[in-house]
PDB file of C-alpha atoms in Angstrom:
ATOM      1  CA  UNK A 186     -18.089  -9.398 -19.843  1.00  0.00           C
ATOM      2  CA  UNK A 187     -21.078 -11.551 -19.634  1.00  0.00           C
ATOM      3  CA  UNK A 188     -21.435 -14.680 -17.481  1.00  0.00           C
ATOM      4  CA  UNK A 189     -24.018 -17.275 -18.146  1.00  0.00           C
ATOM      5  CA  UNK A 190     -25.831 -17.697 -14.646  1.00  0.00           C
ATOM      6  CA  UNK A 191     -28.690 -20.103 -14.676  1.00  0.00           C
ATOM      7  CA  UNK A 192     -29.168 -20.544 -18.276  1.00  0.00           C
ATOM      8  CA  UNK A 193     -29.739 -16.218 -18.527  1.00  0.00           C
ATOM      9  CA  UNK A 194     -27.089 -13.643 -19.530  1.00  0.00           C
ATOM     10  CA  UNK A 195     -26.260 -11.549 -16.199  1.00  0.00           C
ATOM     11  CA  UNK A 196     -24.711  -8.434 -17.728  1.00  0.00           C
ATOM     12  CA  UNK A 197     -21.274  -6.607 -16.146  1.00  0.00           C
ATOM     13  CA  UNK A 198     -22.724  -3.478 -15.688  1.00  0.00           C
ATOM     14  CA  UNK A 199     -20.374  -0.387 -16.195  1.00  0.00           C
ATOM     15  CA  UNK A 200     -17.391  -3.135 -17.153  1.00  0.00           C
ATOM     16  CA  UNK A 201     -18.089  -4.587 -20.720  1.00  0.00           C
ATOM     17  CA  UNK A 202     -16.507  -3.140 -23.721  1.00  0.00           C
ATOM     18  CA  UNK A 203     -19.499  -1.041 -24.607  1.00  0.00           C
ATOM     19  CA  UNK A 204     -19.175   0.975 -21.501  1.00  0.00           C
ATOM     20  CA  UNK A 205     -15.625   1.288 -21.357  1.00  0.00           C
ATOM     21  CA  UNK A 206     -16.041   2.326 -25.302  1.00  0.00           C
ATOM     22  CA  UNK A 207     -18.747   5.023 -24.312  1.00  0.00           C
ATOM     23  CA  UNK A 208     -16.038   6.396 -21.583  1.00  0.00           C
ATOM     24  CA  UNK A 209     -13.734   6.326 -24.136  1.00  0.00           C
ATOM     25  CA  UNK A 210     -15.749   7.923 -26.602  1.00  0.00           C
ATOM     26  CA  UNK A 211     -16.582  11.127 -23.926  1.00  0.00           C
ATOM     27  CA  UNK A 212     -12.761  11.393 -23.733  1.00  0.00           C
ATOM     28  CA  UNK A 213     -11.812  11.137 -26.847  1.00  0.00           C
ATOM     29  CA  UNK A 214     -14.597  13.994 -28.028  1.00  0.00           C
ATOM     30  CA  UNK A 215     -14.206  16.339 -24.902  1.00  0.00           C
ATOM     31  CA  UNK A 216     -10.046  15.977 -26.499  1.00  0.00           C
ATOM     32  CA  UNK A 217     -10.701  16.701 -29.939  1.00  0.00           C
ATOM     33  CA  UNK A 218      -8.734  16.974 -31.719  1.00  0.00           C
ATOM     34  CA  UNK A 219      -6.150  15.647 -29.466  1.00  0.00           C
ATOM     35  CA  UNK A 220      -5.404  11.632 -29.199  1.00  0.00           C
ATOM     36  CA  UNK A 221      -3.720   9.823 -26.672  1.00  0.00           C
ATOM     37  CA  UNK A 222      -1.906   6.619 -26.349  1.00  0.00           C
ATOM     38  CA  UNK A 223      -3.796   3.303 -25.152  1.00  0.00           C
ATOM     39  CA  UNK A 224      -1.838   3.414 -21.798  1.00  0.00           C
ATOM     40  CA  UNK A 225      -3.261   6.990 -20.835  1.00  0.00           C
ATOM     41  CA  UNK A 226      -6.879   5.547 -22.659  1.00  0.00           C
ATOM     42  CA  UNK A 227      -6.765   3.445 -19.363  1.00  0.00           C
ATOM     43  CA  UNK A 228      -6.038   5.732 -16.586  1.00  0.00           C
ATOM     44  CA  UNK A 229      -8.661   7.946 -18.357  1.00  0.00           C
ATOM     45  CA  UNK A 230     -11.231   5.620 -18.271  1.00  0.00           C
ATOM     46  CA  UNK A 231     -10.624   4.566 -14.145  1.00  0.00           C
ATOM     47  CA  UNK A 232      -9.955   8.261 -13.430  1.00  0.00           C
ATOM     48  CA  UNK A 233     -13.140   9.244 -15.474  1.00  0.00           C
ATOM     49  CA  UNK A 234     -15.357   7.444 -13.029  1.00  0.00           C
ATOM     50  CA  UNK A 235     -13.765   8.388  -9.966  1.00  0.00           C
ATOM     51  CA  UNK A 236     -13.105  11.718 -10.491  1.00  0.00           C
ATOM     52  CA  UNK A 237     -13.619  12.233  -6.798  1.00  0.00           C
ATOM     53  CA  UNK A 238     -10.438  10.819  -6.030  1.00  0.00           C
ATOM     54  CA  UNK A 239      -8.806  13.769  -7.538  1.00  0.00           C
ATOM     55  CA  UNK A 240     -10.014  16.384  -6.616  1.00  0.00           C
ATOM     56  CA  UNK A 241     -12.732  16.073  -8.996  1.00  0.00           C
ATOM     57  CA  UNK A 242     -16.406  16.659  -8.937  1.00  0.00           C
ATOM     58  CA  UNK A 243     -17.865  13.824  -7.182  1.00  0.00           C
ATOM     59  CA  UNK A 244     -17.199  10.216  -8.475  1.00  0.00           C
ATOM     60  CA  UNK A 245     -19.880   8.764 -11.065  1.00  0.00           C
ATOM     61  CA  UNK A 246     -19.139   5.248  -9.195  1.00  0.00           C
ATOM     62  CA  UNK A 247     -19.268   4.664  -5.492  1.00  0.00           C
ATOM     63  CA  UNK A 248     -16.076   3.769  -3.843  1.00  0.00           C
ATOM     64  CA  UNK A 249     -15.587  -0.073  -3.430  1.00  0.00           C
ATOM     65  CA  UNK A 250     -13.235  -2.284  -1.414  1.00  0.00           C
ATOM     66  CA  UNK A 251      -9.696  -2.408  -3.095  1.00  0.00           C
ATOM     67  CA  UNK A 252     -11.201  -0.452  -6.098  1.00  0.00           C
ATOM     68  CA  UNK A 253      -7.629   0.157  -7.112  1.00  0.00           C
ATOM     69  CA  UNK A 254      -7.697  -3.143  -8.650  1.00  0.00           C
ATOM     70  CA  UNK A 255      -9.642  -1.803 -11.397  1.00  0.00           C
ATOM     71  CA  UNK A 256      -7.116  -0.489 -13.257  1.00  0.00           C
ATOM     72  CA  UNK A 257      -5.046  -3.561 -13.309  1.00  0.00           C
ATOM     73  CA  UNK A 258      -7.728  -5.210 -15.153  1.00  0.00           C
ATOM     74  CA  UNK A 259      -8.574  -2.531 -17.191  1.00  0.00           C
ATOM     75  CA  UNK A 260      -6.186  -2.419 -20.042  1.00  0.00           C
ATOM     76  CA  UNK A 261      -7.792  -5.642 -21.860  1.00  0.00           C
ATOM     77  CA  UNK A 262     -11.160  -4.254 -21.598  1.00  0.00           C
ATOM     78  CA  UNK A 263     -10.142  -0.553 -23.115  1.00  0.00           C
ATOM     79  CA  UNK A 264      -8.519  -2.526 -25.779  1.00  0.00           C
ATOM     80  CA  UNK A 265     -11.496  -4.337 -26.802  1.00  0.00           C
ATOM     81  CA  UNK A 266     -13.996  -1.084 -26.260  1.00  0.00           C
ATOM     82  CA  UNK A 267     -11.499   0.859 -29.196  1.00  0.00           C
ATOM     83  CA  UNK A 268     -11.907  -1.647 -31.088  1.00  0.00           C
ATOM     84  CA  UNK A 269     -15.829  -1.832 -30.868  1.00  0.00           C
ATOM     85  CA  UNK A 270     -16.014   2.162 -31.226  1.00  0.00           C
ATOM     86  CA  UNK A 271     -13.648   2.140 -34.191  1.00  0.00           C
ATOM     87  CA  UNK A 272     -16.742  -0.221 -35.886  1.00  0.00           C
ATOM     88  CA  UNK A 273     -19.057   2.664 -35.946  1.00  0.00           C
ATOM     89  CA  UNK A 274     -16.163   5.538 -36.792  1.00  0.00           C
ATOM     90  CA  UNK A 275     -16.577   6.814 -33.392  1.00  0.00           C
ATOM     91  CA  UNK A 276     -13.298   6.143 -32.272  1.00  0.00           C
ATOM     92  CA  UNK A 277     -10.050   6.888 -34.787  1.00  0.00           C
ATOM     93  CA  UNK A 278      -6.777   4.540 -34.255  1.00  0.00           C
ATOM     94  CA  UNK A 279      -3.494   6.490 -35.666  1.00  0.00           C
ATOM     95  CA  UNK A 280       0.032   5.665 -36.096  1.00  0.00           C
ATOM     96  CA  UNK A 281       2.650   8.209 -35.461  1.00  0.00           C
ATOM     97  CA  UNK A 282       5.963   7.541 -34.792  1.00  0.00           C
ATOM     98  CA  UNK A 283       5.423   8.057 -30.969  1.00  0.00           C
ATOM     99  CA  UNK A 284       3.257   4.486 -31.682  1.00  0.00           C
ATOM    100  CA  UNK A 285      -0.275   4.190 -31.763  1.00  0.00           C
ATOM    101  CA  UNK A 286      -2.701   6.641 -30.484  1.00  0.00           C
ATOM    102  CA  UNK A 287      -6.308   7.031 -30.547  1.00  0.00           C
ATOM    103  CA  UNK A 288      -8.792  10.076 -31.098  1.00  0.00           C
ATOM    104  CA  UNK A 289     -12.852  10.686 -31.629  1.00  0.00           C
ATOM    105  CA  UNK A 290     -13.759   9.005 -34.761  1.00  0.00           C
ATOM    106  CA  UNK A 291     -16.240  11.388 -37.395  1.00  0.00           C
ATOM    107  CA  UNK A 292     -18.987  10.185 -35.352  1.00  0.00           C
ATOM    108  CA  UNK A 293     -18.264  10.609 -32.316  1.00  0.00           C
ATOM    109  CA  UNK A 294     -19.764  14.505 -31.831  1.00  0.00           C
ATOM    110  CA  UNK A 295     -23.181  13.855 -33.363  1.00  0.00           C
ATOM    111  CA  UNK A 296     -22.744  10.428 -30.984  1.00  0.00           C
ATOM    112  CA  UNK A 297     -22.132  12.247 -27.801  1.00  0.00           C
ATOM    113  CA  UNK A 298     -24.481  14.835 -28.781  1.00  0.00           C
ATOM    114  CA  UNK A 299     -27.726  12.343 -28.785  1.00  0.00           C
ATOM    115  CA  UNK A 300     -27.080  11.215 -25.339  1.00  0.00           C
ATOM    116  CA  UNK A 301     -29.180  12.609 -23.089  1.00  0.00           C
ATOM    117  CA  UNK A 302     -29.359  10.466 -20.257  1.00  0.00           C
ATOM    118  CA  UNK A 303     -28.521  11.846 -16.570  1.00  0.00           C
ATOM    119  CA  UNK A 304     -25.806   9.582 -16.156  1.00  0.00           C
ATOM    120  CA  UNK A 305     -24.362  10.115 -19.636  1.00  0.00           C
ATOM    121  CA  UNK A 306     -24.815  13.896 -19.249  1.00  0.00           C
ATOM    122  CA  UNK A 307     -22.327  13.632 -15.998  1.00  0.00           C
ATOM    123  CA  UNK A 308     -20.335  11.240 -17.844  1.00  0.00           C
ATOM    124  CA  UNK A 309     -19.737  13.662 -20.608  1.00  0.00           C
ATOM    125  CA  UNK A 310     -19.241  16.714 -18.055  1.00  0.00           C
ATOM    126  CA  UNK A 311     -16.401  14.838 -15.964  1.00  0.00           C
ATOM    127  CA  UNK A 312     -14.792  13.651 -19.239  1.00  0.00           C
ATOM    128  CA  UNK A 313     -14.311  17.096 -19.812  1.00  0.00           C
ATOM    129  CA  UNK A 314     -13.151  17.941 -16.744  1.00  0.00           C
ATOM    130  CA  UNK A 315     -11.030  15.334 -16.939  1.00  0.00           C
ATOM    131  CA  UNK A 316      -9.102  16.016 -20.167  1.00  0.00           C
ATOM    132  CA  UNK A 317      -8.714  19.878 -19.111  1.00  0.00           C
ATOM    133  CA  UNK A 318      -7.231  18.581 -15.298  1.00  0.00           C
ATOM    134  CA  UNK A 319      -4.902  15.798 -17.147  1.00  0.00           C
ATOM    135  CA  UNK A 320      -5.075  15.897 -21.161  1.00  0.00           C
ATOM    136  CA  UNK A 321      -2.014  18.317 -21.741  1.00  0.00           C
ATOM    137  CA  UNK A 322      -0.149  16.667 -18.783  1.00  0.00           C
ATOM    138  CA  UNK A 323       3.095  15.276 -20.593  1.00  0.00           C
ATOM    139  CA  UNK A 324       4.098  11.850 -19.390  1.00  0.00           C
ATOM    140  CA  UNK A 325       5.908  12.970 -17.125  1.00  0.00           C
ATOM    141  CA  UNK A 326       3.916  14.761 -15.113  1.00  0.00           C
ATOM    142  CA  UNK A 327       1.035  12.371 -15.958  1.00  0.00           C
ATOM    143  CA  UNK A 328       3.066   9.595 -14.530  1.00  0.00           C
ATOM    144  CA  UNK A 329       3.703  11.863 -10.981  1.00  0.00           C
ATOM    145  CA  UNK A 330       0.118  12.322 -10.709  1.00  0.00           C
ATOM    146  CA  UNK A 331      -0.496   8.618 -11.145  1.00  0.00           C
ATOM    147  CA  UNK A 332       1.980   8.145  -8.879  1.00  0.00           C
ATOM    148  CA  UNK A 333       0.568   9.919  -6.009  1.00  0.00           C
ATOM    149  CA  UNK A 334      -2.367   7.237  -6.265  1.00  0.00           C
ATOM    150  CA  UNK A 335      -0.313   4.229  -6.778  1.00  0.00           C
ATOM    151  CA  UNK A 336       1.389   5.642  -3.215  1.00  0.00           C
ATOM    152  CA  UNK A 337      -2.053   4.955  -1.915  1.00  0.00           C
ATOM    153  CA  UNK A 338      -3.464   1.863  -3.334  1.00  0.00           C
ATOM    154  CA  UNK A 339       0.039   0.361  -1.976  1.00  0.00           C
ATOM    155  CA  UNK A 340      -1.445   1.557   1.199  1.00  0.00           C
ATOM    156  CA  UNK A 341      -5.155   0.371   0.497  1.00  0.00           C
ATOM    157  CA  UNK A 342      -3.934  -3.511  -0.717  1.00  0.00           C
ATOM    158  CA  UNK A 343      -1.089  -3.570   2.700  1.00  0.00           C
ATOM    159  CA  UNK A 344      -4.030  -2.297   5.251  1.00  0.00           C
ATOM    160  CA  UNK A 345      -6.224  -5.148   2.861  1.00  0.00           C
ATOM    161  CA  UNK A 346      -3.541  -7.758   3.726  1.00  0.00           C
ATOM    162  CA  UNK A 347      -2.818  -6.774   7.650  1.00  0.00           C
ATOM    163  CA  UNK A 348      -7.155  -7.406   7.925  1.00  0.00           C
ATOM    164  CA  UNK A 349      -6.261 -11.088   6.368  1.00  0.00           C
ATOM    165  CA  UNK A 350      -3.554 -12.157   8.910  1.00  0.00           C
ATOM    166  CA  UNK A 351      -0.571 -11.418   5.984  1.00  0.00           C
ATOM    167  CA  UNK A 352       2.189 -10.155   7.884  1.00  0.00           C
TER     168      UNK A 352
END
């Protein structure tokens, strides 16, 4: 979100709700007409930028310190970008008996098809690539694959804490 230094808005760039909603947007209309679940909505949306990390083509975000910590901040933020998208019909919420899921509103194609900036053009590519590596994954298998990573951000936050003195 925003922060108010010095009197001047100082804007969280990539991590306010209007970029997570135009990650989830790409998703959501590279999925059509699939949905998914707000829980996969989140992986999606740290996996879309750092495609890199599996396997992908190269990560639309450079690789920070501890960058696994994204995700466990990421959930409130994906929340709030659905919400945003479903203002302008570009995101559609659903209820099946599964729960809720979420897929690309009417507006999304003609949406995704005006963007035309570099960045959004390889945004839009790795979504794609994304949903065909991961979209038909069932949970199951999703949750192996997330696994694998969560194997090495344990690694990432211990090697973090050995470099502070935690023993």
């Amino acid at each position: 979100m925003d922060e108010i230094v010095a009197g001047k808005r100082k804007p969280a760039t990539f991590n306010g709700p209007l970029e997570a909603g135009l990650r989830a947007v790409a998703v959501l209309g590279a999925a059509h007409p699939r949905s998914f679940d707000l829980q996969r909505l989140v992986a999606f949306d740290y996996l879309l930028v750092h495609t890199g990390d599996i396997d992908g083509p190269s990560s639309l975000h450079p690789p920070a310190p501890l960058q696994s910590a994204e995700l466990l901040v990421r959930r409130k933020l994906v929340q709030q970008a659905l919400l945003l998208m479903m203002t302008r019909d570009l995101v559609a919420r659903e209820f099946v008996p599964e729960g809720i899921r979420y897929r690309a509103g009417e507006n999304a194609a003609p949406f995704l098809s005006s963007l035309e900036s570099d960045y959004l053009k390889a945004l839009k590519e790795r979504a794609t690539w994304l949903v065909k590596a991961l979209g038909d994954h069932t949970e199951q298998a999703f949750r192996a694959v997330m696994r694998r990573f969560f194997d090495h951000w344990v690694e990432e936050f211990q090697a973090a804490e050995r470099s502070l003195g935690a023993e």
